[in-house]
Amino acid sequence: MRLQTLFSLIPCYLALTVTAASVPRALSPEAGGNITAIIDADTEAFINQVLSEWKSPGGVAIAFVKKDDNGTWTNVETKGFGRATASGTNVTENTMFNIGSNSKLFTVLSTSLLINKETLSPRLNWDSKVKDFIPMFNLTDPVATAYSTLLDLMTHRTGYPLHDFSYRYSDDVPMVIYKMQFLRQSAEFRDIWQYNNNMYTTLSYLPSLLLPSKPRFARYVKESLLDKLGMNRTTYDYELADAEGLRADGMARQGINVYTDPFAGTPRAAQYWTSKTGGEDGSVLSGAGGVITCATDMAKWLQMLLLDGVNPANNETVIPPGVLKKITTAISIQSGAPEWPEVSLYAYGAAQLQITYRGHLIIEHGGFIRGFNTQISRLPYDNFGVSVLTNDNEYGKVIGEIIKNHIIDKALGLEPIDWNSRYKAQKSIPPVRATPRPANVIQPSTNLTNLAGTYNNDGYGKIELCLLAPENPAASATCQDLAANVSTILPNLLRPGIPTLVGQVDSPWFSHIVVEHFNADVFNVSLVISTPTNDSSLPYWIFNDKRQSDNGMIGEVDVEGDHVALGLAGFWAGLWDGAEAGVPKPIGNTVRERAEVYFEKVSTQRRL
């Protein structure tokens, strides 16, 4: 009843201006009549064509806002295209998408409110040392521990890579912070830009730690930002988003073969990536990527950003003056070389980056989580902004770029660039095929049954690896259960003749780790997600099975007497994107030195 009442009283489609958000045109009485719409029939035809050519299983929701030099909003346009859910529901301007890392700006701006809160004692500032406010903040690097500031965490320059696979559904924010003292550093403090979600989880701890009322982070953002802006269908609460059936499924392609048709595959809903419980308290991942929103609310968000923190509905200052300038000021170079001649280097501030596109400044950020890709951009000198929310897992990022650039070209009055053909040509190049397993395989330096068992890394937790091929007569009860169900929950996972260990993990990023013998003490490693289908003929499908290509994840067995360990490499940058530019891979003469994450078998674990 609470959910229904909330959404019924304050519908998302109420626009902040005279424009009806569901109509792709803009009216401005102050300007004297009709204003040229950007999301017109030609733009609609273009977007539908892109979705069709990319065989998208999902869709997009667009928001476009523009004001004139007098401050009048001439355009506030929102519209949906394509498919929202596996059942075939269409995307509308009210369809709710996870926006992934575009949530980070909400975290930065809510932290800025703490910084400007005069009643805090001691006061916070952008250069406050994290350790001074969060005593449990400890990293493996004593310099980074002592000197990391709020701005360092926001701008991804702590010297630590993603380490996304370290946290579990069962972790809370203090546990994520605690684990960071065991995570390996990959660069010197403040040396290079390295994306790190754990640092934003750390920032999300501040409201409950510093404010007398000790609000949970998601509630603090709702009260201090969302409610004030009238963003009534923006939330961190899965149940709230799901209540009226407007939440989009993250859509993916089952059976995609990048070597025959990279755009094909059977449309399937991806498993929701984070906790479905927690309510308005949010989850452990709220600070890094928990926001769920719709195009009409993104129009309000863009308007506020273009007005330097002022609510366009009532001229109330929501974000203190100077904050947006502070966080958009570039500190690090994200990309060392432009991908296209029309685009500059990417200069990163705090959850915002600056580029120039065809001579025009864009301030933007992308977002990705399983099933969703988003891009929220504004051109402050040209007085307009565009948000593109997609629920296409594999190609939503480039589909979003194609549509965004098309809209920007149109709004600037420029001859459009054929971004669609450019990106299609790029994505049509197949990845490197997996190196074939040698014909004359060398066996590992210990028997396969000895490799089965529970492994531990203090930063990543415990994982029980079950030997499923060949059968293990000494398997634990957990492993026996996995063996009995593996053909159902992970169909066609086990490949004939390849010894395989599988571990089940309660991670937001993967449900199972698959360790397949390659040669000698080297194993290929895959992180896959057992995903329900609601189809009795095929109850589950495997999401993210990339074993046909060279995904770069390997495991090395390390055996010394009774000591058994597994060193994993290729994990630092994340599940899909590969190594970040500038992040050195570990080198060394031992497995431990070469490993990004070193797991020791519990029965033989020794303290170092």
Coordinates of C-alpha atoms in Angstrom, one line a residue:
M1 CA 0.0 0.0 0.0
R2 CA 2.8 2.4 0.8
L3 CA 4.5 1.8 -2.5
Q4 CA 1.3 2.2 -4.5
T5 CA 0.3 5.3 -2.7
L6 CA 3.7 7.0 -3.2
F7 CA 3.8 6.3 -6.9
S8 CA 0.1 7.1 -7.5
L9 CA 0.4 10.5 -5.8
I10 CA 3.6 11.6 -7.4
P11 CA 3.9 10.2 -10.9
C12 CA 7.2 10.3 -12.7
Y13 CA 5.7 11.9 -15.8
L14 CA 5.0 15.3 -14.2
A15 CA 7.5 17.6 -16.0
L16 CA 9.3 20.5 -14.4
T17 CA 8.5 22.8 -17.3
V18 CA 5.5 23.3 -19.5
T19 CA 6.7 20.5 -21.7
A20 CA 4.7 17.2 -21.4
A21 CA 7.5 14.6 -21.0
S22 CA 5.6 12.0 -22.9
V23 CA 5.4 14.2 -26.0
P24 CA 8.6 14.6 -28.1
R25 CA 8.2 18.3 -28.7
A26 CA 8.8 21.4 -26.6
L27 CA 6.5 24.4 -26.1
S28 CA 7.7 27.6 -24.6
P29 CA 5.1 30.4 -24.2
E30 CA 7.9 32.8 -23.1
A31 CA 9.7 32.1 -26.5
G32 CA 6.4 32.7 -28.4
G33 CA 5.3 29.2 -29.5
N34 CA 6.7 26.0 -30.9
I35 CA 10.4 25.3 -30.5
T36 CA 12.2 22.8 -32.8
A37 CA 12.1 19.4 -31.2
I38 CA 15.2 17.2 -31.1
I39 CA 13.4 13.9 -30.6
D40 CA 11.4 14.4 -33.7
A41 CA 10.2 11.9 -36.3
D42 CA 13.6 11.7 -37.9
T43 CA 15.4 11.1 -34.6
E44 CA 12.8 8.5 -33.7
A45 CA 13.4 6.7 -37.0
F46 CA 17.1 6.8 -36.5
I47 CA 16.9 5.3 -33.0
N48 CA 14.6 2.6 -34.1
Q49 CA 17.0 1.8 -37.0
V50 CA 20.0 1.6 -34.6
L51 CA 18.1 -0.8 -32.3
S52 CA 17.1 -2.9 -35.3
E53 CA 20.5 -3.1 -36.9
W54 CA 22.2 -4.0 -33.6
K55 CA 19.5 -6.6 -33.0
S56 CA 19.1 -5.2 -29.6
P57 CA 17.2 -7.3 -27.1
G58 CA 16.4 -4.2 -25.1
G59 CA 15.7 -0.5 -25.6
V60 CA 16.6 3.0 -24.7
A61 CA 15.1 5.9 -22.8
I62 CA 16.2 9.4 -23.9
A63 CA 16.0 12.8 -22.0
F64 CA 17.0 16.0 -23.8
V65 CA 16.9 19.4 -22.1
K66 CA 18.0 22.8 -23.5
K67 CA 17.7 26.4 -22.3
D68 CA 18.2 29.6 -24.2
D69 CA 20.4 32.5 -23.3
N70 CA 17.6 34.1 -21.2
G71 CA 17.3 31.0 -19.1
T72 CA 14.1 29.7 -20.6
W73 CA 13.8 26.0 -21.0
T74 CA 13.0 25.7 -24.7
N75 CA 13.3 21.9 -24.7
V76 CA 12.4 19.3 -22.1
E77 CA 11.9 16.1 -24.1
T78 CA 11.8 12.4 -23.0
K79 CA 10.8 9.3 -24.8
G80 CA 11.3 5.6 -24.8
F81 CA 12.1 3.1 -27.5
G82 CA 12.4 -0.7 -27.8
R83 CA 11.8 -3.4 -25.3
A84 CA 11.9 -2.9 -21.5
T85 CA 11.4 -6.5 -20.3
A86 CA 11.8 -10.1 -21.4
S87 CA 8.0 -10.3 -21.6
G88 CA 8.0 -7.7 -24.3
T89 CA 6.9 -4.5 -22.4
N90 CA 7.9 -1.4 -24.3
V91 CA 10.2 1.3 -22.9
T92 CA 8.6 4.6 -22.0
E93 CA 9.9 7.8 -20.5
N94 CA 8.8 6.3 -17.1
T95 CA 10.6 3.0 -17.5
M96 CA 13.2 2.6 -14.7
F97 CA 16.8 1.6 -15.4
N98 CA 19.8 0.9 -13.2
I99 CA 22.3 3.6 -14.1
G100 CA 25.4 1.9 -12.8
S101 CA 28.3 4.3 -12.1
N102 CA 26.3 7.3 -13.0
S103 CA 25.2 6.8 -9.4
K104 CA 28.6 8.0 -8.3
L105 CA 27.7 11.7 -9.0
F106 CA 24.9 11.3 -6.4
T107 CA 27.5 10.1 -4.0
V108 CA 29.8 12.9 -4.7
L109 CA 27.1 15.6 -4.4
S110 CA 25.7 14.1 -1.2
T111 CA 29.2 14.2 0.2
S112 CA 29.5 17.8 -0.8
L113 CA 26.5 18.5 1.4
L114 CA 28.4 17.0 4.3
I115 CA 31.4 19.2 3.4
N116 CA 29.3 22.3 3.5
K117 CA 27.6 21.3 6.8
E118 CA 28.8 23.8 9.4
T119 CA 27.5 21.9 12.3
L120 CA 29.9 19.0 11.8
S121 CA 32.8 19.0 14.2
P122 CA 35.5 18.6 13.0
R123 CA 34.4 20.0 9.6
L124 CA 35.0 18.0 6.4
N125 CA 36.6 19.4 3.3
W126 CA 37.6 18.0 0.0
D127 CA 41.1 17.3 1.3
S128 CA 40.1 15.7 4.6
K129 CA 42.1 12.6 5.2
V130 CA 39.8 9.6 5.1
K131 CA 41.7 7.9 8.0
D132 CA 40.8 10.9 10.3
F133 CA 37.1 10.1 9.9
I134 CA 37.1 6.4 9.2
P135 CA 39.6 4.8 11.6
M136 CA 39.1 1.4 10.1
F137 CA 40.3 2.6 6.7
N138 CA 43.5 0.7 6.1
L139 CA 45.2 -0.2 2.9
T140 CA 48.2 -2.4 2.1
D141 CA 50.1 0.8 1.2
P142 CA 50.8 2.9 4.4
V143 CA 51.2 6.1 2.3
A144 CA 47.8 5.7 0.7
T145 CA 46.3 4.8 4.1
A146 CA 47.6 7.9 5.8
Y147 CA 47.2 10.5 3.0
S148 CA 44.1 9.4 0.9
T149 CA 41.6 12.3 0.9
L150 CA 37.9 12.4 0.0
L151 CA 38.9 13.8 -3.4
D152 CA 41.4 11.0 -3.9
L153 CA 38.7 8.4 -3.4
M154 CA 36.4 10.3 -5.7
T155 CA 38.9 10.7 -8.5
H156 CA 40.2 7.1 -8.5
R157 CA 43.9 7.8 -7.7
T158 CA 44.6 5.7 -4.6
G159 CA 46.8 3.2 -6.5
Y160 CA 44.3 0.4 -6.2
P161 CA 42.5 -1.4 -9.1
L162 CA 38.9 -2.5 -9.1
H163 CA 39.0 -5.5 -6.9
D164 CA 35.2 -5.8 -7.6
F165 CA 35.2 -9.5 -6.9
S166 CA 36.3 -9.1 -3.3
Y167 CA 32.8 -8.1 -1.9
R168 CA 29.9 -10.4 -1.4
Y169 CA 26.1 -10.0 -1.2
S170 CA 26.4 -10.7 2.5
D171 CA 29.0 -8.0 3.2
D172 CA 28.0 -4.6 4.7
V173 CA 29.9 -1.4 4.2
P174 CA 32.3 -1.8 7.2
M175 CA 33.2 -5.2 5.9
V176 CA 34.1 -3.9 2.5
I177 CA 36.3 -1.3 4.1
Y178 CA 37.9 -3.9 6.4
K179 CA 38.8 -6.1 3.5
M180 CA 40.7 -3.4 1.7
Q181 CA 43.7 -3.8 3.9
F182 CA 44.3 -7.2 2.3
L183 CA 43.9 -6.2 -1.4
R184 CA 47.0 -5.8 -3.5
Q185 CA 48.0 -2.4 -4.8
S186 CA 48.8 -2.1 -8.5
A187 CA 50.3 1.4 -8.8
E188 CA 51.8 4.1 -6.6
F189 CA 49.5 6.4 -4.7
R190 CA 48.3 9.2 -7.0
D191 CA 50.3 7.9 -9.9
I192 CA 47.6 6.9 -12.4
W193 CA 43.8 6.8 -12.8
Q194 CA 42.3 3.4 -11.7
Y195 CA 38.7 2.9 -11.3
N196 CA 37.7 1.6 -7.9
N197 CA 34.1 1.0 -6.7
N198 CA 35.3 0.1 -3.2
M199 CA 36.3 3.7 -2.6
Y200 CA 32.8 4.9 -3.4
T201 CA 31.4 2.3 -1.0
T202 CA 33.7 3.9 1.6
L203 CA 32.3 7.4 0.9
S204 CA 28.8 6.0 1.4
Y205 CA 29.7 5.3 5.0
L206 CA 30.1 8.9 5.9
P207 CA 26.4 10.0 6.6
S208 CA 25.8 7.2 9.1
L209 CA 29.2 7.8 10.7
L210 CA 29.1 11.6 11.0
L211 CA 25.5 12.7 11.3
P212 CA 23.7 12.6 14.7
S213 CA 20.7 10.8 13.2
K214 CA 23.0 8.2 11.6
P215 CA 21.0 7.9 8.4
R216 CA 21.7 5.1 6.0
F217 CA 23.3 6.4 2.8
A218 CA 20.4 5.7 0.4
R219 CA 18.0 7.5 2.8
Y220 CA 20.3 10.4 3.1
V221 CA 20.5 10.9 -0.6
K222 CA 16.7 10.6 -0.9
E223 CA 16.1 13.3 1.7
S224 CA 18.9 15.7 0.7
L225 CA 18.8 15.4 -3.1
L226 CA 16.0 13.4 -4.6
D227 CA 13.1 14.8 -2.6
K228 CA 14.3 18.3 -3.0
L229 CA 14.5 17.9 -6.8
G230 CA 11.1 16.1 -7.1
M231 CA 12.9 13.0 -8.5
N232 CA 10.1 10.9 -7.2
R233 CA 10.8 7.8 -9.2
T234 CA 14.6 7.7 -8.5
T235 CA 15.5 5.2 -5.8
Y236 CA 18.0 2.7 -4.5
D237 CA 15.1 0.4 -3.5
Y238 CA 14.6 -2.6 -5.9
E239 CA 11.2 -3.3 -4.3
L240 CA 10.0 0.2 -4.8
A241 CA 11.2 0.3 -8.4
D242 CA 9.5 -3.1 -9.1
A243 CA 6.2 -2.2 -7.4
E244 CA 4.3 -0.9 -10.4
G245 CA 5.9 -3.0 -13.1
L246 CA 8.0 -0.1 -14.6
R247 CA 11.4 -1.5 -13.8
A248 CA 13.3 -2.6 -16.9
D249 CA 15.0 -5.9 -17.2
G250 CA 18.7 -5.9 -18.0
M251 CA 18.6 -7.7 -21.4
A252 CA 21.3 -9.9 -22.8
R253 CA 21.9 -12.3 -25.7
Q254 CA 21.9 -16.0 -24.9
G255 CA 24.1 -18.0 -27.3
I256 CA 25.7 -15.0 -29.0
N257 CA 28.6 -16.2 -31.3
V258 CA 30.9 -13.3 -31.9
Y259 CA 32.7 -15.3 -34.7
T260 CA 29.6 -15.7 -36.8
D261 CA 27.1 -13.0 -36.0
P262 CA 28.2 -10.7 -33.1
F263 CA 24.7 -9.1 -33.0
A264 CA 22.6 -12.2 -32.8
G265 CA 21.5 -14.4 -29.9
T266 CA 18.3 -15.2 -28.0
P267 CA 17.0 -12.3 -25.9
R268 CA 17.1 -13.1 -22.2
A269 CA 16.8 -11.2 -19.0
A270 CA 20.0 -11.0 -17.0
Q271 CA 19.9 -11.7 -13.3
Y272 CA 19.5 -8.5 -11.2
W273 CA 23.0 -7.6 -10.2
T274 CA 22.7 -6.5 -6.6
S275 CA 20.5 -7.2 -3.6
K276 CA 16.7 -7.2 -4.0
T277 CA 16.2 -6.5 -0.3
G278 CA 17.3 -3.6 1.9
G279 CA 14.4 -1.3 1.0
E280 CA 15.1 2.4 1.2
D281 CA 18.3 1.7 3.2
G282 CA 19.8 0.5 -0.1
S283 CA 22.5 -2.1 -0.3
V284 CA 26.3 -2.3 0.2
L285 CA 26.7 -1.2 -3.5
S286 CA 24.5 1.9 -3.3
G287 CA 27.3 4.4 -3.2
A288 CA 29.1 2.9 -6.2
G289 CA 26.2 2.0 -8.5
G290 CA 22.8 1.7 -6.9
V291 CA 20.6 4.3 -8.5
I292 CA 17.4 3.2 -10.4
T293 CA 15.7 6.0 -12.3
C294 CA 13.7 7.0 -15.4
A295 CA 14.2 9.5 -18.3
T296 CA 11.8 12.1 -16.9
D297 CA 13.8 12.2 -13.6
M298 CA 17.0 12.4 -15.7
A299 CA 15.6 15.5 -17.4
K300 CA 15.3 17.1 -13.9
W301 CA 18.8 16.0 -13.0
L302 CA 20.3 17.5 -16.2
Q303 CA 18.4 20.8 -15.6
M304 CA 19.8 21.0 -12.1
L305 CA 23.3 20.3 -13.3
L306 CA 23.1 22.9 -16.1
L307 CA 21.8 25.5 -13.5
D308 CA 24.9 24.9 -11.4
G309 CA 22.9 23.2 -8.6
V310 CA 19.7 25.1 -8.7
N311 CA 16.3 23.4 -8.8
P312 CA 14.5 24.7 -11.9
A313 CA 11.1 24.1 -10.4
N314 CA 11.5 26.6 -7.5
N315 CA 15.0 28.2 -7.9
E316 CA 16.1 26.7 -4.7
T317 CA 19.8 26.0 -4.4
V318 CA 20.2 22.3 -3.8
I319 CA 23.9 21.9 -4.4
P320 CA 26.2 24.6 -2.8
P321 CA 27.8 27.1 -5.2
G322 CA 31.2 26.1 -6.5
V323 CA 30.7 22.4 -5.9
L324 CA 30.0 21.4 -9.6
K325 CA 33.0 23.5 -10.7
K326 CA 35.2 21.7 -8.1
I327 CA 34.2 18.2 -9.0
T328 CA 34.3 18.7 -12.8
T329 CA 37.8 20.2 -12.6
A330 CA 40.1 17.6 -14.1
I331 CA 42.7 15.9 -11.9
S332 CA 43.6 12.8 -13.9
I333 CA 43.8 11.7 -17.5
Q334 CA 41.5 8.7 -17.9
S335 CA 42.4 7.9 -21.5
G336 CA 45.9 8.6 -22.9
A337 CA 44.9 8.6 -26.5
P338 CA 41.6 9.7 -28.2
E339 CA 39.7 6.8 -29.8
W340 CA 38.3 9.1 -32.6
P341 CA 39.7 12.2 -34.3
E342 CA 36.6 14.3 -33.3
V343 CA 37.1 13.5 -29.6
S344 CA 39.8 14.8 -27.1
L345 CA 41.5 13.1 -24.3
Y346 CA 39.3 12.1 -21.3
A347 CA 40.1 14.3 -18.3
Y348 CA 38.6 13.0 -15.0
G349 CA 37.4 15.0 -12.0
A350 CA 35.2 13.5 -9.4
A351 CA 32.6 11.2 -11.0
Q352 CA 32.6 13.5 -14.0
L353 CA 34.9 13.7 -16.9
Q354 CA 35.6 16.4 -19.5
I355 CA 36.1 15.9 -23.2
T356 CA 35.7 18.0 -26.2
Y357 CA 33.6 16.8 -29.1
R358 CA 34.0 18.6 -32.4
G359 CA 35.2 21.6 -30.5
H360 CA 32.4 21.6 -27.9
L361 CA 33.0 20.8 -24.2
I362 CA 31.1 17.8 -22.8
I363 CA 30.9 17.0 -19.1
E364 CA 29.7 13.4 -18.7
H365 CA 30.0 10.0 -17.1
G366 CA 29.1 6.5 -18.2
G367 CA 27.6 3.7 -16.2
F368 CA 27.5 -0.1 -16.6
I369 CA 26.2 -2.9 -14.5
R370 CA 25.0 -6.3 -15.7
G371 CA 22.3 -5.7 -18.3
F372 CA 22.4 -1.8 -18.3
N373 CA 24.6 0.8 -19.9
T374 CA 24.0 4.6 -19.5
Q375 CA 25.5 7.9 -20.5
I376 CA 24.6 11.2 -19.0
S377 CA 26.1 14.2 -20.7
R378 CA 25.8 18.0 -20.7
L379 CA 27.3 20.8 -22.8
P380 CA 27.4 23.7 -20.4
Y381 CA 28.6 26.3 -23.0
D382 CA 25.8 25.2 -25.4
N383 CA 23.1 25.1 -22.7
F384 CA 21.8 21.5 -23.3
G385 CA 22.2 18.0 -21.9
V386 CA 21.2 14.5 -23.0
S387 CA 20.8 11.3 -21.0
V388 CA 20.7 7.9 -22.7
L389 CA 19.6 4.9 -20.6
T390 CA 19.9 1.5 -22.2
N391 CA 19.1 -2.1 -21.1
D392 CA 21.3 -3.8 -23.7
N393 CA 24.1 -5.7 -21.9
E394 CA 26.5 -6.4 -24.7
Y395 CA 26.2 -3.3 -26.9
G396 CA 24.3 -0.7 -24.8
K397 CA 27.4 1.3 -24.3
V398 CA 28.0 1.9 -28.0
I399 CA 24.3 2.2 -28.9
G400 CA 24.2 4.9 -26.2
E401 CA 27.2 6.6 -27.8
I402 CA 25.7 6.4 -31.3
I403 CA 22.4 8.0 -30.1
K404 CA 24.1 10.5 -27.9
N405 CA 26.4 11.8 -30.6
H406 CA 23.5 11.9 -33.1
I407 CA 21.5 14.0 -30.8
I408 CA 24.4 16.3 -30.0
D409 CA 25.2 16.8 -33.7
K410 CA 21.6 17.7 -34.3
A411 CA 21.3 20.1 -31.4
L412 CA 24.5 21.8 -32.5
G413 CA 23.4 22.0 -36.1
L414 CA 26.4 20.0 -37.3
E415 CA 26.5 17.6 -40.3
P416 CA 26.0 14.3 -38.6
I417 CA 28.8 11.8 -38.4
D418 CA 27.9 8.2 -39.2
W419 CA 28.7 6.8 -35.7
N420 CA 26.5 3.8 -36.3
S421 CA 28.7 2.5 -39.2
R422 CA 31.9 3.3 -37.3
Y423 CA 30.9 1.3 -34.2
K424 CA 29.4 -1.6 -36.2
A425 CA 32.6 -2.0 -38.1
Q426 CA 34.5 -1.9 -34.8
K427 CA 32.3 -4.5 -33.1
S428 CA 32.3 -6.7 -36.1
I429 CA 36.0 -7.6 -35.6
P430 CA 36.0 -10.8 -33.6
P431 CA 38.0 -11.2 -30.5
V432 CA 41.1 -13.4 -30.3
R433 CA 40.1 -17.1 -30.1
A434 CA 41.2 -19.0 -27.1
T435 CA 44.5 -20.8 -27.5
P436 CA 43.8 -24.5 -28.0
R437 CA 44.7 -26.8 -25.2
P438 CA 47.9 -28.7 -26.1
A439 CA 47.6 -32.2 -27.5
N440 CA 50.1 -33.6 -25.1
V441 CA 49.0 -32.1 -21.8
I442 CA 51.3 -32.1 -18.8
Q443 CA 49.5 -32.9 -15.6
P444 CA 49.5 -30.5 -12.6
S445 CA 52.2 -30.9 -10.0
T446 CA 49.7 -32.3 -7.6
N447 CA 46.7 -34.6 -8.2
L448 CA 43.4 -33.1 -9.1
T449 CA 41.6 -34.3 -6.0
N450 CA 44.2 -32.5 -3.9
L451 CA 43.3 -29.3 -5.7
A452 CA 39.7 -29.6 -4.6
G453 CA 38.8 -27.9 -1.3
T454 CA 38.3 -24.6 0.3
Y455 CA 40.6 -21.7 -0.5
N456 CA 40.9 -18.4 1.3
N457 CA 42.1 -14.9 0.6
D458 CA 41.5 -12.5 3.5
G459 CA 40.4 -9.7 1.0
Y460 CA 38.2 -12.0 -1.1
G461 CA 36.9 -14.5 1.4
K462 CA 36.6 -18.3 1.1
I463 CA 35.7 -20.3 -2.0
E464 CA 35.2 -24.0 -2.1
L465 CA 36.4 -25.5 -5.4
C466 CA 34.6 -28.7 -6.3
L467 CA 36.2 -31.1 -8.7
L468 CA 33.4 -32.0 -11.1
A469 CA 35.3 -33.5 -14.0
P470 CA 36.5 -36.2 -13.4
E471 CA 34.2 -37.2 -10.6
N472 CA 35.6 -36.8 -7.1
P473 CA 34.7 -39.7 -4.8
A474 CA 35.8 -37.7 -1.8
A475 CA 33.6 -34.7 -2.6
S476 CA 32.0 -32.7 0.3
A477 CA 28.2 -32.6 0.6
T478 CA 28.2 -29.1 -0.9
C479 CA 30.2 -30.4 -3.9
Q480 CA 28.0 -33.5 -4.3
D481 CA 25.0 -31.2 -4.5
L482 CA 26.7 -29.0 -7.1
A483 CA 27.7 -32.0 -9.1
A484 CA 24.1 -33.4 -9.1
N485 CA 22.7 -30.0 -10.3
V486 CA 25.5 -28.6 -12.6
S487 CA 23.9 -29.8 -15.8
T488 CA 20.7 -27.9 -15.0
I489 CA 22.0 -24.7 -13.5
L490 CA 25.1 -24.5 -15.8
P491 CA 24.1 -26.3 -18.9
N492 CA 26.9 -27.6 -21.2
L493 CA 29.5 -26.2 -18.8
L494 CA 31.6 -29.3 -18.5
R495 CA 33.7 -30.0 -21.6
P496 CA 34.7 -33.6 -22.4
G497 CA 38.3 -34.5 -21.4
I498 CA 39.0 -31.2 -19.6
P499 CA 39.5 -31.5 -15.8
T500 CA 37.3 -28.8 -14.2
L501 CA 36.8 -27.4 -10.8
V502 CA 33.8 -25.2 -10.0
G503 CA 33.1 -23.0 -7.0
Q504 CA 29.8 -21.2 -6.1
V505 CA 30.2 -17.6 -4.9
D506 CA 27.6 -15.2 -3.6
S507 CA 29.1 -12.3 -5.6
P508 CA 27.1 -9.5 -7.3
W509 CA 29.4 -10.1 -10.3
F510 CA 29.4 -13.8 -10.8
S511 CA 27.7 -16.9 -9.4
H512 CA 30.4 -19.5 -10.2
I513 CA 34.1 -19.6 -10.8
V514 CA 35.1 -22.2 -13.4
V515 CA 38.7 -23.4 -13.3
E516 CA 39.6 -25.6 -16.3
H517 CA 43.0 -27.3 -16.7
F518 CA 45.0 -26.0 -19.6
N519 CA 48.6 -27.4 -19.2
A520 CA 50.9 -28.2 -16.3
D521 CA 50.1 -25.9 -13.4
V522 CA 48.2 -23.4 -15.6
F523 CA 44.4 -23.3 -15.6
N524 CA 41.9 -21.1 -17.6
V525 CA 39.5 -19.3 -15.3
S526 CA 36.0 -18.0 -16.1
L527 CA 33.5 -16.2 -14.1
V528 CA 29.9 -17.1 -15.1
I529 CA 26.4 -16.4 -13.9
S530 CA 23.8 -19.1 -13.6
T531 CA 20.7 -17.3 -14.8
P532 CA 17.0 -18.4 -14.5
T533 CA 14.9 -18.3 -17.7
N534 CA 11.3 -18.9 -16.5
D535 CA 11.4 -21.5 -19.4
S536 CA 10.7 -25.1 -18.3
S537 CA 12.5 -26.5 -21.3
L538 CA 15.7 -24.6 -20.3
P539 CA 15.4 -23.5 -16.7
Y540 CA 18.8 -21.8 -16.6
W541 CA 21.3 -20.3 -19.1
I542 CA 25.0 -19.3 -18.6
F543 CA 25.6 -15.6 -18.7
N544 CA 29.1 -14.4 -19.6
D545 CA 30.5 -17.7 -20.9
K546 CA 33.5 -16.4 -22.8
R547 CA 35.5 -19.6 -22.9
Q548 CA 35.6 -19.6 -26.7
S549 CA 37.7 -16.4 -26.7
D550 CA 40.9 -15.4 -24.9
N551 CA 39.5 -13.7 -21.8
G552 CA 42.9 -13.4 -20.2
M553 CA 42.0 -14.9 -16.8
I554 CA 44.3 -17.6 -15.6
G555 CA 45.1 -19.5 -12.5
E556 CA 48.4 -20.9 -11.5
V557 CA 48.7 -23.8 -9.0
D558 CA 51.4 -23.3 -6.3
V559 CA 52.4 -26.4 -4.5
E560 CA 55.2 -26.6 -1.9
G561 CA 55.0 -29.7 0.3
D562 CA 51.6 -29.7 1.9
H563 CA 51.0 -26.1 1.0
V564 CA 48.6 -25.7 -2.0
A565 CA 47.5 -22.3 -3.4
L566 CA 46.0 -20.8 -6.5
G567 CA 47.2 -17.5 -7.9
L568 CA 44.7 -15.7 -10.1
A569 CA 45.6 -13.1 -12.7
G570 CA 43.5 -11.1 -15.1
F571 CA 40.9 -10.0 -12.5
W572 CA 41.9 -6.5 -11.6
A573 CA 40.1 -4.5 -14.2
G574 CA 36.8 -6.3 -14.0
L575 CA 34.6 -9.0 -15.5
W576 CA 34.1 -7.6 -19.0
D577 CA 36.5 -4.8 -19.9
G578 CA 40.0 -6.3 -19.7
A579 CA 43.1 -4.5 -18.3
E580 CA 42.8 -0.8 -17.8
A581 CA 45.3 1.3 -19.7
G582 CA 48.3 2.0 -17.6
V583 CA 47.7 -0.6 -15.0
P584 CA 50.8 -2.9 -14.8
K585 CA 50.4 -6.6 -14.5
P586 CA 52.2 -8.2 -11.6
I587 CA 55.5 -9.8 -12.6
G588 CA 57.8 -12.1 -10.6
N589 CA 59.5 -15.4 -10.3
T590 CA 56.9 -17.0 -8.1
V591 CA 53.2 -17.7 -8.4
R592 CA 52.6 -15.4 -5.4
E593 CA 54.4 -12.5 -7.0
R594 CA 52.6 -13.0 -10.3
A595 CA 49.1 -13.3 -8.8
E596 CA 46.7 -10.4 -8.5
V597 CA 44.8 -12.4 -5.9
Y598 CA 46.5 -15.3 -4.1
F599 CA 44.2 -18.0 -2.6
E600 CA 45.6 -20.5 -0.2
K601 CA 43.9 -23.9 0.5
V602 CA 42.5 -23.6 4.0
S603 CA 43.8 -27.0 5.3
T604 CA 47.3 -26.0 4.3
Q605 CA 47.1 -22.3 4.9
R606 CA 50.1 -20.6 6.6
R607 CA 50.5 -17.1 7.9
L608 CA 53.1 -15.0 6.1

